[in-house]
JSON list of C-alpha atoms in Angstrom, two decimals:
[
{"chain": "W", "resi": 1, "resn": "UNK", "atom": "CA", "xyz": [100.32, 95.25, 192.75]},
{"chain": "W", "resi": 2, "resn": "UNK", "atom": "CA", "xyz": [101.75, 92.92, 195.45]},
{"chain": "W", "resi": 3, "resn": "UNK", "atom": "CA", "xyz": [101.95, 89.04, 193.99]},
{"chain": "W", "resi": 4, "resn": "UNK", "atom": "CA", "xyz": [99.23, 86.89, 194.68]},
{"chain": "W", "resi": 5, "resn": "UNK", "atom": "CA", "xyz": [99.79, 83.34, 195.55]},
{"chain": "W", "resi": 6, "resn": "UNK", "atom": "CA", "xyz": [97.51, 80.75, 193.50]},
{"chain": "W", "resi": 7, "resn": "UNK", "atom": "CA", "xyz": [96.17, 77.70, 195.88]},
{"chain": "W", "resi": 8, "resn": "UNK", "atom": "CA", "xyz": [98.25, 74.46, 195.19]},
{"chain": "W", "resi": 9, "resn": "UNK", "atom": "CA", "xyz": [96.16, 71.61, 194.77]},
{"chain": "W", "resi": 10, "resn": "UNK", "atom": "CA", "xyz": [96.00, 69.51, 197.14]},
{"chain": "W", "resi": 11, "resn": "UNK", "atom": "CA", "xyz": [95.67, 66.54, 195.91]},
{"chain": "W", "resi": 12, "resn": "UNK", "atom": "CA", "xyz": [96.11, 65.37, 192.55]},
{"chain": "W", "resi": 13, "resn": "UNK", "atom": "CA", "xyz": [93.20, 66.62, 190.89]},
{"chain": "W", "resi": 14, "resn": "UNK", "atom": "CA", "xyz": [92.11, 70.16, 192.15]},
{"chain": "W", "resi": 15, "resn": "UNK", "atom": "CA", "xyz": [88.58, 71.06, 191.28]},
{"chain": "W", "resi": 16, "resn": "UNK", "atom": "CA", "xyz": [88.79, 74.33, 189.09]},
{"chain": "W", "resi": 17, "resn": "UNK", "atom": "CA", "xyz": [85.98, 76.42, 188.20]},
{"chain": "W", "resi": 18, "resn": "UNK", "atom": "CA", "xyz": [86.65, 76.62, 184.66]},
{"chain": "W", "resi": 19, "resn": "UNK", "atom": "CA", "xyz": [82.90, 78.89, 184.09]},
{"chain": "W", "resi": 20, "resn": "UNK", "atom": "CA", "xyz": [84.91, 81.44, 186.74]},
{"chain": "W", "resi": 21, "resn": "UNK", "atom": "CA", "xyz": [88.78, 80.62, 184.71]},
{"chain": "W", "resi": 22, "resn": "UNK", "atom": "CA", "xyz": [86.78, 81.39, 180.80]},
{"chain": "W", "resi": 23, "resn": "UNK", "atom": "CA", "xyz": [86.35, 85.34, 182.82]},
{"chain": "W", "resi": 24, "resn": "UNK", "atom": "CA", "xyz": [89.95, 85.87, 182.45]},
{"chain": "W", "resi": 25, "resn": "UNK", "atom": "CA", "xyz": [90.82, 84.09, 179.68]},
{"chain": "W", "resi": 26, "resn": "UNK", "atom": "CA", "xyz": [88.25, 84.91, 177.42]},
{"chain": "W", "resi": 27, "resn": "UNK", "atom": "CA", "xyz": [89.97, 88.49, 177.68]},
{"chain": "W", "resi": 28, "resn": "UNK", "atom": "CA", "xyz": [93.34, 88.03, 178.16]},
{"chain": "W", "resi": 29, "resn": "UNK", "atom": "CA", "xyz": [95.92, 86.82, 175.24]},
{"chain": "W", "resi": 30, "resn": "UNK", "atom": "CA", "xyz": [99.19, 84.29, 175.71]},
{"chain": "W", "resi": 31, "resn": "UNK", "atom": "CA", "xyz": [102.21, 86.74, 174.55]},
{"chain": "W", "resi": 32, "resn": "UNK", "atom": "CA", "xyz": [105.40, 84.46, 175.61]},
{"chain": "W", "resi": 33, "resn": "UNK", "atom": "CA", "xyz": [106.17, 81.83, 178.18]},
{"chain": "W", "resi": 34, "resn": "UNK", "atom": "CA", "xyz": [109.56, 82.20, 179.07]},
{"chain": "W", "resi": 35, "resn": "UNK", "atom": "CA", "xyz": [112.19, 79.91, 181.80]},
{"chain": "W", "resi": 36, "resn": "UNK", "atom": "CA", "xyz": [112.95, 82.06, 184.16]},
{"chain": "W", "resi": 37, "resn": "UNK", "atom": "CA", "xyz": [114.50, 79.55, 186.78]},
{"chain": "W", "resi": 38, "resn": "UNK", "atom": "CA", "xyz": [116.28, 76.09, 186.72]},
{"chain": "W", "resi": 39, "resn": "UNK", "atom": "CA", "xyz": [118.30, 74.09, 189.05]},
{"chain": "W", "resi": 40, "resn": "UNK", "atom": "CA", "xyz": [119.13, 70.24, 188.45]},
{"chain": "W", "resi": 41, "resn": "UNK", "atom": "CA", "xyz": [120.52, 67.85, 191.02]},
{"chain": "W", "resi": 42, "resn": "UNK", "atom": "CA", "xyz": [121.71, 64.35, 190.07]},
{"chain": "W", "resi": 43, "resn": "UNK", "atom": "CA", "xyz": [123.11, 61.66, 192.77]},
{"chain": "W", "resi": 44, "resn": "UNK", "atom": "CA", "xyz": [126.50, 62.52, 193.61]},
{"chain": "W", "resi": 45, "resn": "UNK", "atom": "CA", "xyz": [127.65, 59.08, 193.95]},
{"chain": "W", "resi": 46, "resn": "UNK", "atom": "CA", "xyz": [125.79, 56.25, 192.34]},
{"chain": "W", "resi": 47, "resn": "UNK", "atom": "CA", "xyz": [125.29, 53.32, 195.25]},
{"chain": "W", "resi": 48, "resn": "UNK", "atom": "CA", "xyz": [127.08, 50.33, 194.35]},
{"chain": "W", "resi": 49, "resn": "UNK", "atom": "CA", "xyz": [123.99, 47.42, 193.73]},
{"chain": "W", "resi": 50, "resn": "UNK", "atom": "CA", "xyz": [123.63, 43.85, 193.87]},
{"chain": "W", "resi": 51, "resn": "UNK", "atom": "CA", "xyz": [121.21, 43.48, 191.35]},
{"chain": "W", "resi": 52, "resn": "UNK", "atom": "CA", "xyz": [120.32, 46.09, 188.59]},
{"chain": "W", "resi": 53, "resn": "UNK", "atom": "CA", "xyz": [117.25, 47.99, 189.73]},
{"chain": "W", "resi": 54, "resn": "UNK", "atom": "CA", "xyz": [113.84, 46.92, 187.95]},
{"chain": "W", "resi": 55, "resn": "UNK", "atom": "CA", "xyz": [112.00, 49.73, 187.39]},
{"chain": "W", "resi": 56, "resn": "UNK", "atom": "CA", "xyz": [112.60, 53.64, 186.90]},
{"chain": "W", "resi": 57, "resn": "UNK", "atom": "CA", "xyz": [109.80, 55.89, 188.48]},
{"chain": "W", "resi": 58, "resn": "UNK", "atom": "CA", "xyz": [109.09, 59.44, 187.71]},
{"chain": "W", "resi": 59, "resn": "UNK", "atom": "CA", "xyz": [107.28, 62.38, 189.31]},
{"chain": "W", "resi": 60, "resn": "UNK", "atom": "CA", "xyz": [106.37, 65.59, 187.27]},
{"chain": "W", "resi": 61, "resn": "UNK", "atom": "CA", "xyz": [104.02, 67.74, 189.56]},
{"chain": "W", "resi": 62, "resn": "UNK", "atom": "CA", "xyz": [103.19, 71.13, 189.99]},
{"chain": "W", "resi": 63, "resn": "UNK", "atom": "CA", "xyz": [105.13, 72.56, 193.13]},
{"chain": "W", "resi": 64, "resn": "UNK", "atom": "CA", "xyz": [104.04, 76.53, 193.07]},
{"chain": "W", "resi": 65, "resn": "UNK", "atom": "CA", "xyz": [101.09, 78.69, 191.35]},
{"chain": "W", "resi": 66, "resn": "UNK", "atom": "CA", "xyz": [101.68, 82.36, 191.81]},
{"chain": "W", "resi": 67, "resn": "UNK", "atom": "CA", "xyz": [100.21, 85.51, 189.35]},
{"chain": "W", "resi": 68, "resn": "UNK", "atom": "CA", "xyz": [101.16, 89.30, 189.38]},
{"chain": "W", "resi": 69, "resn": "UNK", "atom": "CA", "xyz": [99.19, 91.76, 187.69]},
{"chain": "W", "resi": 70, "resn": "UNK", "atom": "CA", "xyz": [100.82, 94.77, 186.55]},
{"chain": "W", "resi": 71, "resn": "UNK", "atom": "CA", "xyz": [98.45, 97.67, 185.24]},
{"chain": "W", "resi": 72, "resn": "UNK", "atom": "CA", "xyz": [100.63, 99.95, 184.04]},
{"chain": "W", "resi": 73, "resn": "UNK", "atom": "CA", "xyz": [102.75, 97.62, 181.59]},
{"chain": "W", "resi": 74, "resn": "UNK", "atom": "CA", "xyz": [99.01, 96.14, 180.68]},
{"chain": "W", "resi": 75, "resn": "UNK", "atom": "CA", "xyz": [100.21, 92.53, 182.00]},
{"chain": "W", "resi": 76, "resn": "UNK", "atom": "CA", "xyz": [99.41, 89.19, 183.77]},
{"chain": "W", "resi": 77, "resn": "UNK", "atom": "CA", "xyz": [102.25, 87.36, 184.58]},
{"chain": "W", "resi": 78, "resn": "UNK", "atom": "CA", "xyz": [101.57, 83.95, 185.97]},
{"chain": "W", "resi": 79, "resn": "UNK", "atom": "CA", "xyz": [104.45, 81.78, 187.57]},
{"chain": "W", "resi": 80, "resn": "UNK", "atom": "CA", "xyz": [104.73, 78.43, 187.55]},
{"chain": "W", "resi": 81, "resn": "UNK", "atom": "CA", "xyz": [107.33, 76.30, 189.71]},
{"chain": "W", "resi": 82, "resn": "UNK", "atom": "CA", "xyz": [107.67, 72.61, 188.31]},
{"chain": "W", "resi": 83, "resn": "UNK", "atom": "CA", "xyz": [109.53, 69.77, 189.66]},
{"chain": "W", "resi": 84, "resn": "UNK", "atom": "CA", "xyz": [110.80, 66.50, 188.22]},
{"chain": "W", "resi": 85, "resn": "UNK", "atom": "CA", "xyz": [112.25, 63.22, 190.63]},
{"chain": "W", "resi": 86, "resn": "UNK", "atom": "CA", "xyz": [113.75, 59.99, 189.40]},
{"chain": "W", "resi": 87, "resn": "UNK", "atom": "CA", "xyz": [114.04, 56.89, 191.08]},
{"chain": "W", "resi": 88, "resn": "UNK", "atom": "CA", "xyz": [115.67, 53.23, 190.14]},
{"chain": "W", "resi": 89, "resn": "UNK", "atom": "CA", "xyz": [113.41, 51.09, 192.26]},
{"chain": "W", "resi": 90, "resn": "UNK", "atom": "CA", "xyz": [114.68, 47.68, 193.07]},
{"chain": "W", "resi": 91, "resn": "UNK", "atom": "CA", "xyz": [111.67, 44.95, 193.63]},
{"chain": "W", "resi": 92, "resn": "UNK", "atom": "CA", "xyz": [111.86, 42.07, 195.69]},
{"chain": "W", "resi": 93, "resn": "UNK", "atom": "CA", "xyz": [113.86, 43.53, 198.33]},
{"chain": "W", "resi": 94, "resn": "UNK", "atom": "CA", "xyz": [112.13, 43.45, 202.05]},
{"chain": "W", "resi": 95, "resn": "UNK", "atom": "CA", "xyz": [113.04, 47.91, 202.51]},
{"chain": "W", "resi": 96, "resn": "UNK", "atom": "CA", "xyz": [111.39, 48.69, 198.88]},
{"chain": "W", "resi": 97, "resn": "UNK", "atom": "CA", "xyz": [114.57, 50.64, 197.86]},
{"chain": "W", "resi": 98, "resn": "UNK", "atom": "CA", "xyz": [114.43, 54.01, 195.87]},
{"chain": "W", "resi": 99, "resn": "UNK", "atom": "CA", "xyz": [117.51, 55.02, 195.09]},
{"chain": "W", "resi": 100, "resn": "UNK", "atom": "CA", "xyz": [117.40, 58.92, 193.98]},
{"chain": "W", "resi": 101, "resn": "UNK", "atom": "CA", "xyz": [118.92, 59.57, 190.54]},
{"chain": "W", "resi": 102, "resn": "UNK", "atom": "CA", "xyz": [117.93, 63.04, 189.96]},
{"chain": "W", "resi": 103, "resn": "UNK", "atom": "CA", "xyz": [115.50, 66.38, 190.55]},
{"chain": "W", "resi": 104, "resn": "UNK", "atom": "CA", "xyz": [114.84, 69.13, 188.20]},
{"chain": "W", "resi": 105, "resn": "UNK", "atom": "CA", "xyz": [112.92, 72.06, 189.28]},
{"chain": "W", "resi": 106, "resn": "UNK", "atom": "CA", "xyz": [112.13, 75.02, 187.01]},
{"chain": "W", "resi": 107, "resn": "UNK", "atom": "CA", "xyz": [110.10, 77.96, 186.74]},
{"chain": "W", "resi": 108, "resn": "UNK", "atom": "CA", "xyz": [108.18, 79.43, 184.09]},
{"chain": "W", "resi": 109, "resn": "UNK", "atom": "CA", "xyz": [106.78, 83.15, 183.70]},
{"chain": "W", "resi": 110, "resn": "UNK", "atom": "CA", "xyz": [103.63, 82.90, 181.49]},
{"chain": "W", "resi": 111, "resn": "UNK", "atom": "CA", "xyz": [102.83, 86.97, 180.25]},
{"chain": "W", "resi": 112, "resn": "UNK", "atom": "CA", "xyz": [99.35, 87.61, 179.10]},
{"chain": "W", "resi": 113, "resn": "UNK", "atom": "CA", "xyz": [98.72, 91.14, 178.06]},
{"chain": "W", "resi": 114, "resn": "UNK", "atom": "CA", "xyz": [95.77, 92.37, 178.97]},
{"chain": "W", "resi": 115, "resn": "UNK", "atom": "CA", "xyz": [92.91, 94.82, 177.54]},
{"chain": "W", "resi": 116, "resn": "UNK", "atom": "CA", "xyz": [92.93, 98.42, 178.27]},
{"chain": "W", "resi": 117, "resn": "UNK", "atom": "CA", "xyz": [90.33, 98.47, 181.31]},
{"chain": "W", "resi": 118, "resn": "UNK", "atom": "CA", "xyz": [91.11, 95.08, 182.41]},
{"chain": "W", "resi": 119, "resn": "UNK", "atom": "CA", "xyz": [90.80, 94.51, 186.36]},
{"chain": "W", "resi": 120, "resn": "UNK", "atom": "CA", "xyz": [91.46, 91.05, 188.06]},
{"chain": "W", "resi": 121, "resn": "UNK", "atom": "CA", "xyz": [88.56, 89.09, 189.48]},
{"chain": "W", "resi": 122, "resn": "UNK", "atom": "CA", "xyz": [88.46, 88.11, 192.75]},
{"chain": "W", "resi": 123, "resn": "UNK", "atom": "CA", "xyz": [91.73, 86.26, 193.85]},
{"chain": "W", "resi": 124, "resn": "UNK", "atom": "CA", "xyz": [90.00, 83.11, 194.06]},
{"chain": "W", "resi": 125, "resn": "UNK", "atom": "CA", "xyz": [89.28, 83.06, 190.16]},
{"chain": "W", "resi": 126, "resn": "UNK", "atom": "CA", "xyz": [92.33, 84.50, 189.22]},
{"chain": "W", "resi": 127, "resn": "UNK", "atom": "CA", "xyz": [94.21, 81.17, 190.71]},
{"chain": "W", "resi": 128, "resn": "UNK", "atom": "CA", "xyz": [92.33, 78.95, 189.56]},
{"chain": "W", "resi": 129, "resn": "UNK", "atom": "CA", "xyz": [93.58, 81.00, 186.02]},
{"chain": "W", "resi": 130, "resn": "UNK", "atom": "CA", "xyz": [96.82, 80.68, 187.32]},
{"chain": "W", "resi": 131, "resn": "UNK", "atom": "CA", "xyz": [96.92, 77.06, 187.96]},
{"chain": "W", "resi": 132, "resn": "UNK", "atom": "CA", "xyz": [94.77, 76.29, 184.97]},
{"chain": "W", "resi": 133, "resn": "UNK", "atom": "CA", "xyz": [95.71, 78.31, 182.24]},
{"chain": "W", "resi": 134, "resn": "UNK", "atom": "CA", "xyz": [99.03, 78.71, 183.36]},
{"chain": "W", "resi": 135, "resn": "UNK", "atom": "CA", "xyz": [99.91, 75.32, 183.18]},
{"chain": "W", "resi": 136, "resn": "UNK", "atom": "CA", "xyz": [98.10, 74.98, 179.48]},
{"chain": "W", "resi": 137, "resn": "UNK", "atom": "CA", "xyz": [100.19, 77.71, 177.76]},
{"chain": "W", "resi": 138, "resn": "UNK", "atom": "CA", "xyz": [103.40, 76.60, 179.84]},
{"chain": "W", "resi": 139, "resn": "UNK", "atom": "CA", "xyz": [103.23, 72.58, 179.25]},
{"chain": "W", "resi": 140, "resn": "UNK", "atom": "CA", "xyz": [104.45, 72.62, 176.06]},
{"chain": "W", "resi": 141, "resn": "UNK", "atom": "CA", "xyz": [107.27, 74.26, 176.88]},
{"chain": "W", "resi": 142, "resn": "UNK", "atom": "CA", "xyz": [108.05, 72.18, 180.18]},
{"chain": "W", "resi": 143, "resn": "UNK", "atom": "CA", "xyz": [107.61, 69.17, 178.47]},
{"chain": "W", "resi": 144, "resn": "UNK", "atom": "CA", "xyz": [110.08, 69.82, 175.89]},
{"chain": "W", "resi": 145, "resn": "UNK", "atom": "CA", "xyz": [112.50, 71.10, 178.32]},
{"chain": "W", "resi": 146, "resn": "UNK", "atom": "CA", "xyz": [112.37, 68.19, 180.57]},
{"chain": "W", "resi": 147, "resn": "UNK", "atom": "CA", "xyz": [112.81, 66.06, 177.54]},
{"chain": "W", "resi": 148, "resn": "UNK", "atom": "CA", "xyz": [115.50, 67.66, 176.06]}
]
C-alpha cells in the first residue's frame, strides 16, 4: 500500500477526533518505536558578542506525520519527523537578535501490529492516529533522545 501522508497541524493545537483515533487504537498494539533518521547542525562559527546573550529559546515541534500500512507483514508503521532549534537571544538590542546555536531533526518509525482482518479507516482517521498516537508512543523516546 502506497504511504499516506497524515495532515500537519496547522497551528499549534490541531483538533483531533480522538472518538474516530480510539477505532484504530483500540485494535492495534505498540510493538517498537525505533530512530530511523537523525541529522544535527550546530553554528559553525560562534558570532563574537558584546554582551552575553540573556535568554536561550527552544522549539520542539512536529515537522511531518506520515503512516504505511502493510497487510501482508500484519503492520502499521507510523512516521514521525521531529525538529529541535536553539537560539541565544540578546534583549535590549533595537534588531531583537537570535543568534542560531543549533537544529536537530529526527525521525521515528512507530510499528503497531495489527489483527488478522484489520483494514484502515478512512485516511482522515487514520492521521489523526498518526499524529496522535504516533506522537504518544514516540515522545518518550524523543524526549530522551533530545536530552541525551
Amino acid at each position: 500500500m502506497k504511504q499516506q501522508k497524515a495532515q500537519k497541524p496547522k497551528v499549534a493545537m490541531a483538533r483531533i477526533d480522538y472518538a474516530r483515533v480510539k477505532q484504530v487504537s483500540s485494535v492495534v498494539r505498540l510493538q517498537e518505536v525505533l530512530l530511523s533518521r537523525s541529522h544535527w547542525q550546530s553554528a559553525t562559527q560562534a558570532p563574537r558578542l558584546d554582551v552575553e546573550p540573556t535568554s536561550m529559546m527552544f522549539t520542539f515541534f512536529l515537522a511531518d506525520a506520515t503512516w504505511d500500512f502493510i497487510p501482508a507483514a500484519k503492520l502499521l508503521e507510523v512516521q514521525l519527523g521531529y525538529r529541535v532549534e536553539a537560539f541565544a537571544r540578546i534583549d535590549g538590542k533595537k534588531d531583537g537578535t537570535e543568534l542560531p546555536l543549533f537544529q536537530l531533526e529526527c525521525e521515528w518509525d512507530v510499528v503497531f501490529s495489527v489483527p488478522e482482518k484489520f483494514l484502515p479507516a478512512q485516511a482522515e482517521v487514520m492521521a489523526d492516529f498518526a499524529v496522535a498516537n504516533g506522537q504518544l508512543n514516540a515522545f518518550p523516546y524523543v524526549r530522551q533522545y533530545v536530552q541525551d
